[in-house]
């Protein structure tokens, strides 16, 4: 993929993540957003690092629009998003279709929350361990429903070349 095209597609996915970040789902510790769904969809047409970058930017925008109650911890969460979405895209690229969803659900819904047991408080962790997996599942369901359409469009684009 040419560099300009890659940069443009990554920026567009980041913008879609920003729009998803504005869609808030009220949860016990604040709100969760739909910023991961576009990043998950980008695994179809972006390399893993670009998909992870879009997710990272999407989370930071979500944090800013949500009032950043965790402050600098959002940088850690953004890094976690980069790893989780990048890993998801890598698994997608290598045809591990079932494993990629499990990786996303466990990575984003459980493992990404784990450091906050020690960094914030056990009470925060036990609240987040219920709400974050729920938001993760919502993002996964949306992306999973739309991904076949994105896959077909991307396949047609490649066939047309």
mmCIF file of C-alpha atoms in Angstrom:
data_model
loop_
_atom_site.group_PDB
_atom_site.id
_atom_site.type_symbol
_atom_site.label_atom_id
_atom_site.label_comp_id
_atom_site.label_asym_id
_atom_site.label_seq_id
_atom_site.Cartn_x
_atom_site.Cartn_y
_atom_site.Cartn_z
ATOM 1 C CA UNK A 1 0.000 0.000 0.000
ATOM 2 C CA UNK A 2 1.387 3.369 -0.965
ATOM 3 C CA UNK A 3 2.368 5.643 1.882
ATOM 4 C CA UNK A 4 -0.089 8.450 1.039
ATOM 5 C CA UNK A 5 -2.991 6.012 0.687
ATOM 6 C CA UNK A 6 -2.055 4.334 3.972
ATOM 7 C CA UNK A 7 -1.887 7.676 5.773
ATOM 8 C CA UNK A 8 -5.225 8.805 4.300
ATOM 9 C CA UNK A 9 -7.001 5.554 5.230
ATOM 10 C CA UNK A 10 -5.544 5.625 8.749
ATOM 11 C CA UNK A 11 -6.702 9.226 9.162
ATOM 12 C CA UNK A 12 -10.200 8.335 7.932
ATOM 13 C CA UNK A 13 -10.455 5.400 10.345
ATOM 14 C CA UNK A 14 -9.208 7.673 13.134
ATOM 15 C CA UNK A 15 -11.969 10.124 12.232
ATOM 16 C CA UNK A 16 -14.552 7.326 12.335
ATOM 17 C CA UNK A 17 -13.168 6.280 15.728
ATOM 18 C CA UNK A 18 -13.627 9.898 16.838
ATOM 19 C CA UNK A 19 -17.254 9.820 15.714
ATOM 20 C CA UNK A 20 -17.716 6.511 17.547
ATOM 21 C CA UNK A 21 -16.101 8.082 20.603
ATOM 22 C CA UNK A 22 -18.955 10.576 20.705
ATOM 23 C CA UNK A 23 -21.496 7.753 21.020
ATOM 24 C CA UNK A 24 -21.432 7.108 24.760
ATOM 25 C CA UNK A 25 -22.957 4.134 26.550
ATOM 26 C CA UNK A 26 -23.636 5.035 30.198
ATOM 27 C CA UNK A 27 -21.906 2.611 32.556
ATOM 28 C CA UNK A 28 -21.147 2.472 36.270
ATOM 29 C CA UNK A 29 -17.779 4.262 36.133
ATOM 30 C CA UNK A 30 -18.695 6.855 33.557
ATOM 31 C CA UNK A 31 -19.334 5.816 30.002
ATOM 32 C CA UNK A 32 -17.958 3.565 27.324
ATOM 33 C CA UNK A 33 -17.793 4.575 23.697
ATOM 34 C CA UNK A 34 -18.049 2.969 20.296
ATOM 35 C CA UNK A 35 -14.533 4.039 19.316
ATOM 36 C CA UNK A 36 -13.215 0.486 18.823
ATOM 37 C CA UNK A 37 -15.686 -0.687 16.189
ATOM 38 C CA UNK A 38 -14.197 1.321 13.271
ATOM 39 C CA UNK A 39 -10.693 0.264 14.293
ATOM 40 C CA UNK A 40 -11.768 -3.390 14.300
ATOM 41 C CA UNK A 41 -13.230 -2.935 10.822
ATOM 42 C CA UNK A 42 -9.982 -1.394 9.598
ATOM 43 C CA UNK A 43 -8.277 -4.772 10.075
ATOM 44 C CA UNK A 44 -9.801 -5.691 6.703
ATOM 45 C CA UNK A 45 -7.886 -3.052 4.744
ATOM 46 C CA UNK A 46 -5.113 -1.619 6.978
ATOM 47 C CA UNK A 47 -1.905 -3.221 8.212
ATOM 48 C CA UNK A 48 -1.824 -4.006 11.958
ATOM 49 C CA UNK A 49 0.274 -0.975 12.971
ATOM 50 C CA UNK A 50 -2.033 1.443 11.141
ATOM 51 C CA UNK A 51 -5.170 -0.164 12.605
ATOM 52 C CA UNK A 52 -3.602 0.065 16.077
ATOM 53 C CA UNK A 53 -2.693 3.704 15.527
ATOM 54 C CA UNK A 54 -6.264 4.528 14.511
ATOM 55 C CA UNK A 55 -7.554 2.808 17.678
ATOM 56 C CA UNK A 56 -5.070 4.701 19.813
ATOM 57 C CA UNK A 57 -6.129 8.055 18.360
ATOM 58 C CA UNK A 58 -9.790 7.069 18.699
ATOM 59 C CA UNK A 59 -9.349 6.294 22.377
ATOM 60 C CA UNK A 60 -7.569 9.576 23.072
ATOM 61 C CA UNK A 61 -10.406 11.467 21.400
ATOM 62 C CA UNK A 62 -12.890 9.438 23.454
ATOM 63 C CA UNK A 63 -10.989 10.363 26.618
ATOM 64 C CA UNK A 64 -11.027 14.064 25.764
ATOM 65 C CA UNK A 65 -14.729 14.096 24.895
ATOM 66 C CA UNK A 66 -15.490 12.162 28.090
ATOM 67 C CA UNK A 67 -13.778 14.722 30.305
ATOM 68 C CA UNK A 68 -10.640 12.570 30.920
ATOM 69 C CA UNK A 69 -11.510 11.442 34.473
ATOM 70 C CA UNK A 70 -8.493 9.098 34.468
ATOM 71 C CA UNK A 71 -6.127 11.796 33.217
ATOM 72 C CA UNK A 72 -2.689 10.467 32.219
ATOM 73 C CA UNK A 73 -3.848 6.869 32.581
ATOM 74 C CA UNK A 74 -5.508 7.338 29.206
ATOM 75 C CA UNK A 75 -2.047 7.218 27.631
ATOM 76 C CA UNK A 76 -1.689 3.694 29.033
ATOM 77 C CA UNK A 77 -5.140 2.778 27.751
ATOM 78 C CA UNK A 78 -4.258 4.192 24.314
ATOM 79 C CA UNK A 79 -1.120 2.027 24.244
ATOM 80 C CA UNK A 80 -3.228 -0.976 25.250
ATOM 81 C CA UNK A 81 -5.643 -0.191 22.418
ATOM 82 C CA UNK A 82 -2.746 -0.065 19.967
ATOM 83 C CA UNK A 83 -1.610 -3.534 21.059
ATOM 84 C CA UNK A 84 -5.090 -5.078 21.174
ATOM 85 C CA UNK A 85 -6.292 -3.730 17.813
ATOM 86 C CA UNK A 86 -2.887 -4.302 16.223
ATOM 87 C CA UNK A 87 -2.982 -7.903 17.459
ATOM 88 C CA UNK A 88 -6.547 -8.294 16.201
ATOM 89 C CA UNK A 89 -5.503 -7.013 12.766
ATOM 90 C CA UNK A 90 -2.448 -9.295 12.735
ATOM 91 C CA UNK A 91 -4.623 -12.312 13.540
ATOM 92 C CA UNK A 92 -7.092 -11.238 10.842
ATOM 93 C CA UNK A 93 -4.267 -10.898 8.327
ATOM 94 C CA UNK A 94 -3.143 -14.454 9.104
ATOM 95 C CA UNK A 95 -6.631 -15.929 8.816
ATOM 96 C CA UNK A 96 -7.204 -16.591 12.522
ATOM 97 C CA UNK A 97 -10.832 -15.498 12.379
ATOM 98 C CA UNK A 98 -12.138 -17.066 15.579
ATOM 99 C CA UNK A 99 -8.985 -16.358 17.588
ATOM 100 C CA UNK A 100 -9.005 -12.651 16.668
ATOM 101 C CA UNK A 101 -12.402 -12.133 18.343
ATOM 102 C CA UNK A 102 -11.335 -13.986 21.479
ATOM 103 C CA UNK A 103 -8.116 -11.971 21.566
ATOM 104 C CA UNK A 104 -10.058 -8.714 21.318
ATOM 105 C CA UNK A 105 -12.662 -9.657 23.931
ATOM 106 C CA UNK A 106 -10.107 -10.908 26.471
ATOM 107 C CA UNK A 107 -7.409 -8.355 25.645
ATOM 108 C CA UNK A 108 -9.626 -5.286 25.700
ATOM 109 C CA UNK A 109 -12.252 -6.463 28.157
ATOM 110 C CA UNK A 110 -10.079 -8.121 30.800
ATOM 111 C CA UNK A 111 -6.303 -7.743 30.366
ATOM 112 C CA UNK A 112 -6.421 -4.026 29.579
ATOM 113 C CA UNK A 113 -8.392 -3.433 32.795
ATOM 114 C CA UNK A 114 -6.044 -5.471 35.003
ATOM 115 C CA UNK A 115 -3.357 -2.781 35.649
ATOM 116 C CA UNK A 116 -5.983 -0.503 37.161
ATOM 117 C CA UNK A 117 -6.380 -2.859 40.108
ATOM 118 C CA UNK A 118 -3.038 -1.518 41.339
ATOM 119 C CA UNK A 119 -2.918 1.858 39.590
ATOM 120 C CA UNK A 120 -6.316 3.179 40.722
ATOM 121 C CA UNK A 121 -7.994 0.871 43.253
ATOM 122 C CA UNK A 122 -9.480 -2.600 43.621
ATOM 123 C CA UNK A 123 -12.963 -1.026 43.794
ATOM 124 C CA UNK A 124 -12.402 0.693 40.440
ATOM 125 C CA UNK A 125 -11.156 -2.575 38.948
ATOM 126 C CA UNK A 126 -14.189 -4.586 40.112
ATOM 127 C CA UNK A 127 -16.529 -1.988 38.638
ATOM 128 C CA UNK A 128 -14.568 -1.765 35.396
ATOM 129 C CA UNK A 129 -14.278 -5.536 35.002
ATOM 130 C CA UNK A 130 -18.060 -5.623 34.581
ATOM 131 C CA UNK A 131 -18.582 -2.537 32.434
ATOM 132 C CA UNK A 132 -15.558 -2.605 30.099
ATOM 133 C CA UNK A 133 -16.202 -6.163 28.833
ATOM 134 C CA UNK A 134 -19.806 -5.125 28.160
ATOM 135 C CA UNK A 135 -18.633 -2.175 26.065
ATOM 136 C CA UNK A 136 -16.051 -4.413 24.384
ATOM 137 C CA UNK A 137 -18.782 -6.866 23.452
ATOM 138 C CA UNK A 138 -20.957 -4.089 22.008
ATOM 139 C CA UNK A 139 -18.051 -2.872 19.843
ATOM 140 C CA UNK A 140 -17.304 -6.456 18.738
ATOM 141 C CA UNK A 141 -20.924 -7.177 17.818
ATOM 142 C CA UNK A 142 -21.169 -4.000 15.746
ATOM 143 C CA UNK A 143 -17.869 -4.664 13.987
ATOM 144 C CA UNK A 144 -18.700 -8.338 13.475
ATOM 145 C CA UNK A 145 -22.029 -7.447 11.866
ATOM 146 C CA UNK A 146 -20.485 -4.905 9.492
ATOM 147 C CA UNK A 147 -17.173 -6.670 8.749
ATOM 148 C CA UNK A 148 -18.535 -8.993 5.994
ATOM 149 C CA UNK A 149 -19.777 -5.941 4.087
ATOM 150 C CA UNK A 150 -16.414 -4.183 4.447
ATOM 151 C CA UNK A 151 -14.655 -7.401 3.410
ATOM 152 C CA UNK A 152 -16.797 -7.681 0.240
ATOM 153 C CA UNK A 153 -16.190 -4.047 -0.692
ATOM 154 C CA UNK A 154 -12.434 -4.414 -0.134
ATOM 155 C CA UNK A 155 -12.387 -7.626 -2.179
ATOM 156 C CA UNK A 156 -14.230 -5.937 -5.058
ATOM 157 C CA UNK A 157 -11.764 -3.029 -4.984
ATOM 158 C CA UNK A 158 -8.838 -5.469 -5.256
ATOM 159 C CA UNK A 159 -10.529 -7.391 -8.078
ATOM 160 C CA UNK A 160 -11.132 -4.156 -9.982
ATOM 161 C CA UNK A 161 -7.428 -3.290 -10.009
#
